[in-house]
PDB file of C-alpha atoms in Angstrom:
ATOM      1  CA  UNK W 238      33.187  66.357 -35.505  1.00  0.00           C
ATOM      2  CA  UNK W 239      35.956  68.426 -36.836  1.00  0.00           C
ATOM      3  CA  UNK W 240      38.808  65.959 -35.631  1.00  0.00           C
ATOM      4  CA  UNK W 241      36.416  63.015 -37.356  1.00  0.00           C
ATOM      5  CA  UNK W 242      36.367  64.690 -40.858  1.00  0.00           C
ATOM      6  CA  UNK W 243      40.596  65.069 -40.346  1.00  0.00           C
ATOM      7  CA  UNK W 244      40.940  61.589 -39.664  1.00  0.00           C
ATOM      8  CA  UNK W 245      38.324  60.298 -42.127  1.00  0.00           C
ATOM      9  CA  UNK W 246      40.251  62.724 -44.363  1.00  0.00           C
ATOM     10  CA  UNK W 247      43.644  61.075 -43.604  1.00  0.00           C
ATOM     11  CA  UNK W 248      43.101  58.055 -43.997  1.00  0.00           C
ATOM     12  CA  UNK W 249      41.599  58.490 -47.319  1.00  0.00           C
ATOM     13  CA  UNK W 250      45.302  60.262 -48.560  1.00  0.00           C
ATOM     14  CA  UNK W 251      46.895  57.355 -46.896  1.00  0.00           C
ATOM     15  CA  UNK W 252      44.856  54.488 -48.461  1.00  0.00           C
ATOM     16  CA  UNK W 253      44.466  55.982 -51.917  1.00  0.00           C
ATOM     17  CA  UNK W 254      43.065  54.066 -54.799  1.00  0.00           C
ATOM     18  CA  UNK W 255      42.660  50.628 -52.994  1.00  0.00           C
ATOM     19  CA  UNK W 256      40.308  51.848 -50.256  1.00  0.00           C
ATOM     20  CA  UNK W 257      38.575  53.904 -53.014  1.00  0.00           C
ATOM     21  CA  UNK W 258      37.492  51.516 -54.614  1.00  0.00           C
ATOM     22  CA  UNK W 259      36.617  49.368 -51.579  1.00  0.00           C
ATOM     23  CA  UNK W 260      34.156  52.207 -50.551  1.00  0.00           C
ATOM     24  CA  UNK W 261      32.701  52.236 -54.071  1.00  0.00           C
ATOM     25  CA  UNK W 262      31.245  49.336 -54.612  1.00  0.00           C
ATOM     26  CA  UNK W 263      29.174  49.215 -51.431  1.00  0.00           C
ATOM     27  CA  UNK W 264      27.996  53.027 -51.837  1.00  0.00           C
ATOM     28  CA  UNK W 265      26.915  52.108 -55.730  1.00  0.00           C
ATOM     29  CA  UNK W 266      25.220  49.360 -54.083  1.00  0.00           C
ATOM     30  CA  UNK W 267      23.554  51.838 -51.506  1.00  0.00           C
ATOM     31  CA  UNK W 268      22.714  54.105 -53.943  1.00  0.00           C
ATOM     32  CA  UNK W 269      20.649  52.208 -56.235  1.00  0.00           C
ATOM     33  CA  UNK W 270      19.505  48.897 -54.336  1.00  0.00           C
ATOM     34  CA  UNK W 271      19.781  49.702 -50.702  1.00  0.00           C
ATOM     35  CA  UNK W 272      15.776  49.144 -50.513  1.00  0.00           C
ATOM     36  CA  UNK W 273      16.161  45.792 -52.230  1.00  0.00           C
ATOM     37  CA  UNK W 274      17.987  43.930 -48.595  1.00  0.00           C
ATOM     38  CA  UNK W 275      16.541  46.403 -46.096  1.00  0.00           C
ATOM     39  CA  UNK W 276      17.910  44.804 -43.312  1.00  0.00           C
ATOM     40  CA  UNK W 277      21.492  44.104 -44.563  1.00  0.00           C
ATOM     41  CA  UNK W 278      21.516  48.031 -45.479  1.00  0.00           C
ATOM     42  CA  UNK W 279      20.026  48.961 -42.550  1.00  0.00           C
ATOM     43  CA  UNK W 280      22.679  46.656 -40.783  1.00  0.00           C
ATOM     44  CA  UNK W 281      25.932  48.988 -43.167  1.00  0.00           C
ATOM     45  CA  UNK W 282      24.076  51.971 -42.130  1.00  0.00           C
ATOM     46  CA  UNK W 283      24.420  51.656 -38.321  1.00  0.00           C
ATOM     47  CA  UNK W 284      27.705  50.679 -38.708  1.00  0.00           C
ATOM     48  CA  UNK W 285      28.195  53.865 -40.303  1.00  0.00           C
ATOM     49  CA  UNK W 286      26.398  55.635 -37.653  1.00  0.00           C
ATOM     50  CA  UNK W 287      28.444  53.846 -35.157  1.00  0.00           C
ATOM     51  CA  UNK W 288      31.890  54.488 -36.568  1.00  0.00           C
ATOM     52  CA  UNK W 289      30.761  58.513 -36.560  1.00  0.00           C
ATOM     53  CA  UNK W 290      29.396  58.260 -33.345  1.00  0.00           C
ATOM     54  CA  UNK W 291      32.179  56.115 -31.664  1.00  0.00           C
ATOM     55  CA  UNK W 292      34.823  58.523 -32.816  1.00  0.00           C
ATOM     56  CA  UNK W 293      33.121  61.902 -31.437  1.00  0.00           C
ATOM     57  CA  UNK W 294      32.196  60.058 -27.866  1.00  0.00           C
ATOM     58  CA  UNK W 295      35.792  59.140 -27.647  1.00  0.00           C
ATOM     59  CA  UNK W 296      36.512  63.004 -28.313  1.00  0.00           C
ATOM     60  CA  UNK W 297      39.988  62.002 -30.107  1.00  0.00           C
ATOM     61  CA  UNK W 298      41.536  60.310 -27.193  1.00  0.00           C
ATOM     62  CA  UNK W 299      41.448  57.151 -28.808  1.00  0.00           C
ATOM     63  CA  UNK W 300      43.314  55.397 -32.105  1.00  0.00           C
ATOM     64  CA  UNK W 301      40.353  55.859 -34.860  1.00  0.00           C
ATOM     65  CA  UNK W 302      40.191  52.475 -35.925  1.00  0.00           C
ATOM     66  CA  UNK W 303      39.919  51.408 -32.133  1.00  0.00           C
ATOM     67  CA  UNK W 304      36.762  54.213 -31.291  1.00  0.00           C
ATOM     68  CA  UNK W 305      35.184  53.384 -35.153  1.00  0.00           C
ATOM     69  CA  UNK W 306      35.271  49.901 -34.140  1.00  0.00           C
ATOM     70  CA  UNK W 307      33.843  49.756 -30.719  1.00  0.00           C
ATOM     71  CA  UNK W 308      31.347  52.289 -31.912  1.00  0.00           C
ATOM     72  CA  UNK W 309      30.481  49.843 -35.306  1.00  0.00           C
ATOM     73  CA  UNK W 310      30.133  46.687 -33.031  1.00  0.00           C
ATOM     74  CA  UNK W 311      27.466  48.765 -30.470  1.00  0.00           C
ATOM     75  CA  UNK W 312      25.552  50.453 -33.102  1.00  0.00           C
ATOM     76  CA  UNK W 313      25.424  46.831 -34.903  1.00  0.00           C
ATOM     77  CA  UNK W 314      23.884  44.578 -31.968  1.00  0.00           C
ATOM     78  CA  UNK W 315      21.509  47.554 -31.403  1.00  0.00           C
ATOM     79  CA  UNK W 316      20.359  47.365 -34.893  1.00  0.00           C
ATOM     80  CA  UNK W 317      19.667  43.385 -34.516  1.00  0.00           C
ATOM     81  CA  UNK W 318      18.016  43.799 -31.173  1.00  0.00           C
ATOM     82  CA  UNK W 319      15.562  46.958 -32.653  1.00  0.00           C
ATOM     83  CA  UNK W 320      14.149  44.841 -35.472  1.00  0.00           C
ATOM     84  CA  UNK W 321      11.196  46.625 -37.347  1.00  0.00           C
ATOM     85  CA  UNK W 322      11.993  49.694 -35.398  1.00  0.00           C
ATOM     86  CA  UNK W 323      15.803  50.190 -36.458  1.00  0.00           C
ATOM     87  CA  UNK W 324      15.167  52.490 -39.315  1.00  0.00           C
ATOM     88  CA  UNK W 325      12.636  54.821 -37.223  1.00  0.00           C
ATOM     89  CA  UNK W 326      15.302  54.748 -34.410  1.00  0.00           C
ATOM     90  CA  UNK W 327      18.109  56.163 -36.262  1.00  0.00           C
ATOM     91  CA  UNK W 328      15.972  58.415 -38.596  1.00  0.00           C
ATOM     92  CA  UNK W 329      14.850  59.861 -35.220  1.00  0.00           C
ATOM     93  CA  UNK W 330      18.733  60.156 -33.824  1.00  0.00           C
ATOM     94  CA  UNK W 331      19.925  61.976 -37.647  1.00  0.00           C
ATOM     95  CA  UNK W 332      17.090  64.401 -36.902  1.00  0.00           C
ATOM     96  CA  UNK W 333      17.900  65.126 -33.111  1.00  0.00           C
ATOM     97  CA  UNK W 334      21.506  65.447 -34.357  1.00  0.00           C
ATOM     98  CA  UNK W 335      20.314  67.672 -36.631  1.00  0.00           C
ATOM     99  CA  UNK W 336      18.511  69.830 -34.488  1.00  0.00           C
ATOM    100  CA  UNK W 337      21.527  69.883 -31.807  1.00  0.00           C
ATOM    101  CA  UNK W 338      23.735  70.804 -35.257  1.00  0.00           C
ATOM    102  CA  UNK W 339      21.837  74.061 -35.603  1.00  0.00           C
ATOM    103  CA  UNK W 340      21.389  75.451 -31.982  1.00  0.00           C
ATOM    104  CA  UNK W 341      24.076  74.146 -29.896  1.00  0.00           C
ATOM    105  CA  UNK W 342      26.251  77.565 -30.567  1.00  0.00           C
ATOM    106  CA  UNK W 343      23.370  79.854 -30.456  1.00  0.00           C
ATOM    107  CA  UNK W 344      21.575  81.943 -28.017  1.00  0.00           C
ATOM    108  CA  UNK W 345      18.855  79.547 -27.276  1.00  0.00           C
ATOM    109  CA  UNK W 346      18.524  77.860 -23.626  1.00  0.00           C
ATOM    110  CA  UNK W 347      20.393  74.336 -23.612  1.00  0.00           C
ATOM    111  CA  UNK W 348      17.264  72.959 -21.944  1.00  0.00           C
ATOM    112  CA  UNK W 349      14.814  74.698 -24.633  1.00  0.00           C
ATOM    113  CA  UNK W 350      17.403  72.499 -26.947  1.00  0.00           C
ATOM    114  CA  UNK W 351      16.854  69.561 -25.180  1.00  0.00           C
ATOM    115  CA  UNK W 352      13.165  69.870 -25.559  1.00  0.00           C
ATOM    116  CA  UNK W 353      13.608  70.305 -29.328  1.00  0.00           C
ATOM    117  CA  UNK W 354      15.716  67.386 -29.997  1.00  0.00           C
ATOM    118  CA  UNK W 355      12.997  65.040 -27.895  1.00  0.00           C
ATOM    119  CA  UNK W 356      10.053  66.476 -30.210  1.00  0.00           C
ATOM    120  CA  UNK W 357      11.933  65.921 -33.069  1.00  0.00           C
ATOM    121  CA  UNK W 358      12.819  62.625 -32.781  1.00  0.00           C
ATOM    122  CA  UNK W 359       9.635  61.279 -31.459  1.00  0.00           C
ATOM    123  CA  UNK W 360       8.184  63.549 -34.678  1.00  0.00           C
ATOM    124  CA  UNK W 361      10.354  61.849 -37.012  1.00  0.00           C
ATOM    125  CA  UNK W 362      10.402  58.302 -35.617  1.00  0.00           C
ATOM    126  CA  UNK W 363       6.991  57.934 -35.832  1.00  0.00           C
ATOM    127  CA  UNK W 364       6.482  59.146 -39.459  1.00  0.00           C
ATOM    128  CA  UNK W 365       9.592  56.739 -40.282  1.00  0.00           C
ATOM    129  CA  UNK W 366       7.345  53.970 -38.781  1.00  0.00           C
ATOM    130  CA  UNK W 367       4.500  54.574 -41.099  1.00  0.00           C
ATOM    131  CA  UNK W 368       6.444  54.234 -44.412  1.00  0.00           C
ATOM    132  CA  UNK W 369       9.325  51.996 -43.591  1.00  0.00           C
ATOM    133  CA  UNK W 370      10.487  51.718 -47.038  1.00  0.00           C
ATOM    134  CA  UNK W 371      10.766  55.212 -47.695  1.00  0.00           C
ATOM    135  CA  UNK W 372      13.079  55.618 -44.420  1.00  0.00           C
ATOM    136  CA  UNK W 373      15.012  52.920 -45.877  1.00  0.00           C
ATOM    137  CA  UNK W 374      15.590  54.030 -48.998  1.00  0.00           C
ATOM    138  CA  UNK W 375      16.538  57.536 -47.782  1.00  0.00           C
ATOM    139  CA  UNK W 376      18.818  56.283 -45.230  1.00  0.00           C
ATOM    140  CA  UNK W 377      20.593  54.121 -47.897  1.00  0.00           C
ATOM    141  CA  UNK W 378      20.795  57.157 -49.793  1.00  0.00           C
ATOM    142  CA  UNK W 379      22.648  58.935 -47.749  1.00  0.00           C
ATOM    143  CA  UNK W 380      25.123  56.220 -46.408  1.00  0.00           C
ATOM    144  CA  UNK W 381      25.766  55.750 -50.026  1.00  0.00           C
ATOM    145  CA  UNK W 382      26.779  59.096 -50.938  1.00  0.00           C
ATOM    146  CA  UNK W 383      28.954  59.231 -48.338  1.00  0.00           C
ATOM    147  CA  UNK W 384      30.735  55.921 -49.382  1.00  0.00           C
ATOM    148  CA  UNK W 385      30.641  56.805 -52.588  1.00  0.00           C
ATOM    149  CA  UNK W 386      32.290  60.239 -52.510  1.00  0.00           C
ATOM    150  CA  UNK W 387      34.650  59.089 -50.417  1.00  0.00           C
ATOM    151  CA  UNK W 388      35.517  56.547 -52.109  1.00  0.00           C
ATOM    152  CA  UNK W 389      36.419  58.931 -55.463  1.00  0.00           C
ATOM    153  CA  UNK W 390      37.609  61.282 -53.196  1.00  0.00           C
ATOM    154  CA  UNK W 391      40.114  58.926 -52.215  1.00  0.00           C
ATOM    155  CA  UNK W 392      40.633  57.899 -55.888  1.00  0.00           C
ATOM    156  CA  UNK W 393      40.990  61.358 -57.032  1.00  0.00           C
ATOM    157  CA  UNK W 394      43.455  62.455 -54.238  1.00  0.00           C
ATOM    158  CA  UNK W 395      46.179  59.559 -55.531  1.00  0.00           C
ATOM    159  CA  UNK W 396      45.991  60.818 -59.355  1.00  0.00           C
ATOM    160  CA  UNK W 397      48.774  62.277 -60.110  1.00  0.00           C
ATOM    161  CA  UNK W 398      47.076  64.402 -62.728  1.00  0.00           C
ATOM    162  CA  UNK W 399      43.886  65.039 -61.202  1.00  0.00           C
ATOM    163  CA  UNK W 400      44.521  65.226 -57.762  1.00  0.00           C
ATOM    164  CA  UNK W 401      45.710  68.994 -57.957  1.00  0.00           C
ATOM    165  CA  UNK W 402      42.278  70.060 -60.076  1.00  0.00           C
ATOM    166  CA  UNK W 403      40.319  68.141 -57.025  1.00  0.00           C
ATOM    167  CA  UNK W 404      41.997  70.206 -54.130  1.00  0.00           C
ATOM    168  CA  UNK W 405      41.195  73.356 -55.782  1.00  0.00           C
ATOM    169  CA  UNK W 406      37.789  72.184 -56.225  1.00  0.00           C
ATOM    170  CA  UNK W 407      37.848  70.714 -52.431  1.00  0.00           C
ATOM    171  CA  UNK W 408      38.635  73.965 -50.816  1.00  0.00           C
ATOM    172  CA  UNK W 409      35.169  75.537 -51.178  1.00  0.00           C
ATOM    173  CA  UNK W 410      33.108  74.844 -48.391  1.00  0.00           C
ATOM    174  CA  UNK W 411      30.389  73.812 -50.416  1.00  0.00           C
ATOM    175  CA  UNK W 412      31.766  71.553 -52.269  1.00  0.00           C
ATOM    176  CA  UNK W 413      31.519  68.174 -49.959  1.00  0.00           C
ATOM    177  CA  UNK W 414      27.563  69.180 -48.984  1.00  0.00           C
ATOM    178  CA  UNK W 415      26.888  69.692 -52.504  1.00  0.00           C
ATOM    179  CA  UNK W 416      28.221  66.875 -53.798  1.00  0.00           C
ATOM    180  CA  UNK W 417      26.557  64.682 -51.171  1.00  0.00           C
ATOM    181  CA  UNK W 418      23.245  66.271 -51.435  1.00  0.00           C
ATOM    182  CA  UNK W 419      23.265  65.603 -55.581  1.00  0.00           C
ATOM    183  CA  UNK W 420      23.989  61.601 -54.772  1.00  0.00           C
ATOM    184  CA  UNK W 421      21.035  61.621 -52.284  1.00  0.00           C
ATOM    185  CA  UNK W 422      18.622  62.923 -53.732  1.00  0.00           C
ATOM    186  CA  UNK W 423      19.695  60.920 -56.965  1.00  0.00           C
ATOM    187  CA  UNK W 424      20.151  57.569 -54.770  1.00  0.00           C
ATOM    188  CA  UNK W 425      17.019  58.671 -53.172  1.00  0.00           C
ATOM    189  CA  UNK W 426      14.595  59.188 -56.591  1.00  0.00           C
ATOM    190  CA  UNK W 427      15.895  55.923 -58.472  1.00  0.00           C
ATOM    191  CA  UNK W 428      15.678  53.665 -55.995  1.00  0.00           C
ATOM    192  CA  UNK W 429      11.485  54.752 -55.401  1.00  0.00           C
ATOM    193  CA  UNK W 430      10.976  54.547 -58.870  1.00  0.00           C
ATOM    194  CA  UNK W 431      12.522  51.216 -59.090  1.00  0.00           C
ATOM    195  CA  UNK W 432      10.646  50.287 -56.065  1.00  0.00           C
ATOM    196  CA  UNK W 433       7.285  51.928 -57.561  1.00  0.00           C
ATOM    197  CA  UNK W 434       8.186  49.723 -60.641  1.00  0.00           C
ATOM    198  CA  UNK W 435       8.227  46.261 -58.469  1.00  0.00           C
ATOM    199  CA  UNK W 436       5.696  47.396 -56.831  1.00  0.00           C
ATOM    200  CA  UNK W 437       2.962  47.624 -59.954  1.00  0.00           C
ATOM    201  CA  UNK W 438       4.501  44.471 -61.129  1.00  0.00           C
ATOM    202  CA  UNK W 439       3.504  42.434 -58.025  1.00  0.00           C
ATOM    203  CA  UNK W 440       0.539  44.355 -57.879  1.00  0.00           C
ATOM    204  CA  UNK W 441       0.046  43.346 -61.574  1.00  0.00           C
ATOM    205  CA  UNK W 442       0.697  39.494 -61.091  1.00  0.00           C
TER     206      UNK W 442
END
């Protein structure tokens, strides 16, 4: 994971402006409408997924572009072929991942882990398959905010001016989780009420 955030890092510095504002636009769009074409996000969010997860099973011992995009094109076609149970699927891997996150350095017994991350995911999955849109609209969230403060990451890194205030402000380790967990949990609250909002307004007509 480490050797991921270096290279995501990287190529961020080495891209500048122009891929900043490429990742923009899309995480904007995450952020506020990614409920609106729930399978086209769900679509951007495995390929998300499948970049991460391409470049950590490759374990750095292939080019980044070559694991992100064999990991992209798998986690794609998997989306297709899951249908109506894509966004429990993944909601259920983030929360296993999660769970292996938290113990895999501890004291507990790797099996005992194992156990966990089954429960969880079958745990999650299933409430993700009672309210679809509500999985949806959190998993857009969160791919947005990660687009989108990259993206002004990247954008900040090749001012000239503000680049030096943003390393300063970089350096604390709370600064990326903080920033991401603001975006979601905006992301996450205006895209319910707008949904609420179409919602009475169908309901209405």
């Amino acid at each position: 994971m480490q050797e991921l955030l270096i290279d995501w890092k990287y190529l961020l510095e080495t891209n500048g402006s122009t891929l900043g504002l490429v990742l923009v636009i899309p995480g904007l769009s995450l952020l506020l409408g990614g409920w609106r074409l729930e399978r086209f996000t769900l679509l951007i969010v495995y390929a998300l997924a499948g970049m991460v997860a391409g470049r950590i099973v490759s374990g750095g011992q292939l080019s980044f572009i070559f694991s992100a995009t064999i990991g992209i094109a798998t986690a794609v076609i998997l989306g297709v072929l899951l249908r109506k149970y894509a966004a429990p699927a993944l909601a259920g891997v983030f929360g296993l991942a999660g769970v292996w996150a938290m113990f895999q350095n501890s004291f507990v017994p790797v099996a005992a882990i194992y156990v966990m991350m089954v429960i969880t995911f079958i745990a999650i999955a299933a409430v993700a398959f009672s309210n679809l849109r509500t999985t949806t609209i959190l998993l857009s969230s969160l791919s947005g905010a990660v687009l989108l403060a990259s993206g002004l990451a990247a954008m900040l890194m090749d001012s000239r001016f503000l680049a030096p205030h943003f390393n300063v402000m970089s350096a604390y380790a709370f600064f990326y989780p903080f920033v991401l967990l603001v975006c979601t949990v905006s992301g996450t609250f205006l895209q319910m009420s707008a949904a609420s909002r179409t919602g009475c307004g169908e309901a209405a007509t």
